[in-house]
Amino acid sequence: MKTGFMRHLRSVRARITIVATAVFAVAFVLAAWGLVRTVDHRVRSSARSTATGEVNDLEHQIFERTPLNQLTPESHAVYFQVVDAGSGHQVVGSNAPTGTTMLSFDARGTPHARALAGAKGQTIYSQPTPVRYPLFNQGTGFAQFHQGWLIVAASFEGADKSVTTLRHSLWIATPLLILLVALMTWLFVSGALQPVESIREEVEEIKA
């Protein structure tokens, strides 16, 4: 009888531990998945906002007649180019491989963003923005304005590294936390069932 009762207690303890651990594991995995998705969405939205902000800032610099070789983006994580509307060649650019452009033109001359060779990581491209950029004549000192297109690309490299680091951390932390919860549940249930075992022993003594 004693052996059967002890087996029953161990069975109850095991079932409670398994159920509690399984519920925690499912809840934690879902929460971790949601966290990774949320962080990934936010850092990518931040990259898109950076690209849009850089377009506005560079467009303002061009409007203020800043020399093209002095155009400066606020973020080091972006590429930008001013492409001449007539020739389709890059007039000026930052962090971009020489001789490559981020724009292609269809038969109507409408520009479209294209992947930049040599860019690190995945990139998000802004809409091509028309600009009138100045080219100064060194002889006269006057500026001639040309029609061009401004394009900005923001790299997801830093964002992808952050998400990858978070994902790897969760891969390590998840099994450790599940094991910890299983152990704590086992100990808690054991303590909770101890009075039951004490009562059983007292009943056995009374019967004896």
Coordinates of C-alpha atoms in Angstrom, one line a residue:
M1 CA 0.0 0.0 0.0
K2 CA 2.8 2.4 0.9
T3 CA 4.6 1.7 -2.3
G4 CA 1.5 2.3 -4.4
F5 CA 0.8 5.5 -2.6
M6 CA 4.3 6.7 -3.2
R7 CA 4.0 5.8 -6.8
H8 CA 0.8 7.8 -7.0
L9 CA 2.5 10.8 -5.4
R10 CA 5.4 10.6 -7.9
S11 CA 3.0 10.2 -10.8
V12 CA 1.0 13.3 -9.7
R13 CA 4.3 15.3 -9.2
A14 CA 5.5 14.2 -12.6
R15 CA 2.2 15.1 -14.4
I16 CA 2.0 18.5 -12.8
T17 CA 5.7 19.2 -13.7
I18 CA 5.3 18.1 -17.3
V19 CA 2.1 20.1 -17.8
A20 CA 3.4 23.3 -16.2
T21 CA 6.7 23.0 -18.1
A22 CA 4.9 22.4 -21.4
V23 CA 2.6 25.4 -20.9
F24 CA 5.6 27.6 -20.0
A25 CA 7.6 26.4 -23.0
V26 CA 4.8 27.1 -25.5
A27 CA 4.1 30.5 -24.0
F28 CA 7.8 31.5 -23.9
V29 CA 8.5 30.3 -27.4
L30 CA 5.5 32.3 -28.8
A31 CA 6.6 35.3 -26.8
A32 CA 10.2 35.0 -28.1
W33 CA 8.9 34.6 -31.7
G34 CA 6.7 37.7 -31.2
L35 CA 9.7 39.6 -29.8
V36 CA 11.9 38.8 -32.7
R37 CA 9.2 39.8 -35.2
T38 CA 8.6 43.1 -33.4
V39 CA 12.3 44.0 -33.1
D40 CA 12.8 43.1 -36.8
H41 CA 9.8 45.2 -37.8
R42 CA 10.9 48.2 -35.8
V43 CA 14.6 48.2 -36.9
R44 CA 13.5 47.9 -40.5
S45 CA 11.0 50.7 -40.1
S46 CA 13.8 52.8 -38.6
A47 CA 15.9 52.1 -41.7
R48 CA 13.1 53.2 -43.9
S49 CA 12.6 56.4 -41.9
T50 CA 16.3 57.1 -42.1
A51 CA 16.2 56.8 -45.9
T52 CA 13.2 59.2 -46.1
G53 CA 14.9 61.7 -43.7
E54 CA 18.1 61.6 -45.7
V55 CA 16.3 62.4 -48.9
N56 CA 14.7 65.5 -47.3
D57 CA 18.0 66.6 -45.8
L58 CA 20.0 66.2 -48.9
E59 CA 17.4 67.8 -51.0
H60 CA 17.5 70.8 -48.7
Q61 CA 21.3 70.9 -49.0
I62 CA 21.0 71.0 -52.7
F63 CA 18.4 73.7 -52.6
E64 CA 20.8 75.8 -50.4
R65 CA 23.4 75.4 -53.3
T66 CA 25.7 73.3 -51.3
P67 CA 28.5 72.1 -53.6
L68 CA 27.8 68.6 -54.6
N69 CA 31.2 67.3 -53.3
Q70 CA 30.2 68.7 -49.9
L71 CA 26.8 67.0 -49.6
T72 CA 26.8 65.1 -46.3
P73 CA 24.2 62.6 -45.1
E74 CA 23.6 62.5 -41.4
S75 CA 23.8 58.8 -41.2
H76 CA 26.8 56.7 -42.1
A77 CA 24.5 53.7 -42.8
V78 CA 23.1 55.1 -46.1
Y79 CA 24.2 55.4 -49.7
F80 CA 23.1 58.3 -51.8
Q81 CA 23.5 59.4 -55.4
V82 CA 22.6 62.3 -57.6
V83 CA 22.1 61.0 -61.2
D84 CA 21.9 63.3 -64.2
A85 CA 18.5 63.1 -65.8
G86 CA 19.9 63.5 -69.3
S87 CA 22.9 61.2 -69.4
G88 CA 21.8 58.8 -66.6
H89 CA 25.3 59.0 -65.1
Q90 CA 26.2 59.5 -61.5
V91 CA 27.0 63.1 -60.7
V92 CA 27.9 62.6 -57.1
G93 CA 27.5 59.8 -54.5
S94 CA 28.5 58.6 -51.1
N95 CA 29.6 55.2 -50.0
A96 CA 28.8 53.9 -53.5
P97 CA 31.2 52.0 -55.8
T98 CA 32.5 54.2 -58.6
G99 CA 30.8 53.8 -61.9
T100 CA 27.6 52.2 -60.6
T101 CA 24.2 53.9 -60.2
M102 CA 21.2 53.0 -58.2
L103 CA 18.8 54.1 -61.0
S104 CA 17.7 52.6 -64.2
F105 CA 15.6 54.5 -66.8
D106 CA 12.8 53.0 -68.9
A107 CA 11.9 54.0 -72.5
R108 CA 10.0 57.1 -71.2
G109 CA 13.0 58.2 -69.1
T110 CA 11.3 57.4 -65.8
P111 CA 13.8 56.4 -63.2
H112 CA 13.5 53.2 -61.1
A113 CA 15.6 52.1 -58.1
R114 CA 17.9 49.1 -58.7
A115 CA 20.1 47.1 -56.5
L116 CA 23.5 48.7 -55.8
A117 CA 26.4 46.5 -56.4
G118 CA 28.8 46.3 -53.5
A119 CA 26.2 47.4 -50.9
K120 CA 26.6 45.6 -47.5
G121 CA 23.5 43.6 -46.5
Q122 CA 20.0 44.1 -47.7
T123 CA 19.0 47.7 -48.5
I124 CA 15.8 49.7 -48.7
Y125 CA 15.6 52.4 -51.5
S126 CA 13.8 55.7 -51.4
Q127 CA 11.6 56.9 -54.3
P128 CA 13.7 58.8 -56.9
T129 CA 13.3 62.5 -56.1
P130 CA 13.8 65.1 -58.9
V131 CA 16.3 67.8 -58.0
R132 CA 18.0 70.8 -59.8
Y133 CA 21.6 70.6 -58.8
P134 CA 24.2 73.4 -59.4
L135 CA 27.4 73.0 -61.3
F136 CA 29.7 76.0 -60.8
N137 CA 31.8 77.3 -63.7
Q138 CA 35.2 78.0 -62.4
G139 CA 35.9 80.7 -65.0
T140 CA 32.8 82.8 -64.3
G141 CA 31.9 81.6 -60.8
F142 CA 28.3 81.3 -61.8
A143 CA 26.3 78.1 -61.4
Q144 CA 24.5 76.3 -64.1
F145 CA 21.5 74.2 -62.9
H146 CA 20.9 70.7 -64.3
Q147 CA 18.0 68.4 -63.8
G148 CA 18.8 65.2 -61.9
W149 CA 17.4 62.6 -59.6
L150 CA 18.3 62.0 -56.0
I151 CA 18.2 58.4 -54.6
V152 CA 19.0 57.1 -51.1
A153 CA 19.5 53.6 -49.9
A154 CA 19.6 52.6 -46.3
S155 CA 21.4 49.4 -45.3
F156 CA 19.7 46.7 -43.2
E157 CA 23.1 45.3 -42.2
G158 CA 23.1 46.8 -38.7
A159 CA 19.4 45.9 -38.2
D160 CA 20.0 42.3 -39.3
K161 CA 22.9 41.9 -37.0
S162 CA 20.8 43.1 -34.0
V163 CA 18.0 40.7 -34.9
T164 CA 20.4 37.8 -35.4
T165 CA 22.1 38.5 -32.0
L166 CA 18.7 38.5 -30.3
R167 CA 17.6 35.3 -32.0
H168 CA 20.8 33.5 -31.0
S169 CA 20.5 34.7 -27.4
L170 CA 16.9 33.3 -27.3
W171 CA 18.0 30.0 -28.8
I172 CA 20.5 29.6 -25.9
A173 CA 18.2 31.1 -23.2
T174 CA 15.0 29.1 -24.0
P175 CA 16.1 25.6 -23.2
L176 CA 17.9 26.8 -20.0
L177 CA 14.8 28.6 -18.8
I178 CA 12.6 25.6 -19.6
L179 CA 14.9 23.3 -17.6
L180 CA 14.9 25.8 -14.7
V181 CA 11.1 26.0 -14.7
A182 CA 10.8 22.2 -14.7
L183 CA 13.2 22.0 -11.7
M184 CA 11.4 24.7 -9.8
T185 CA 8.0 23.1 -10.5
W186 CA 9.2 19.7 -9.4
L187 CA 10.6 21.2 -6.1
F188 CA 7.5 23.3 -5.5
V189 CA 5.1 20.3 -6.1
S190 CA 7.3 18.1 -3.9
G191 CA 7.0 20.6 -1.1
A192 CA 3.3 21.0 -1.6
L193 CA 2.8 17.2 -1.4
Q194 CA 4.9 16.7 1.6
P195 CA 2.0 17.4 4.1
V196 CA 0.0 14.7 2.3
E197 CA 2.9 12.2 2.9
S198 CA 3.1 13.3 6.5
I199 CA -0.7 12.7 7.0
R200 CA -0.4 9.3 5.4
E201 CA 2.4 8.3 7.8
E202 CA 0.4 9.5 10.8
V203 CA -2.6 7.4 9.6
E204 CA -0.4 4.4 9.2
E205 CA 0.9 4.9 12.8
I206 CA -2.6 5.2 14.2
K207 CA -3.7 2.1 12.4
A208 CA -0.6 0.2 13.7

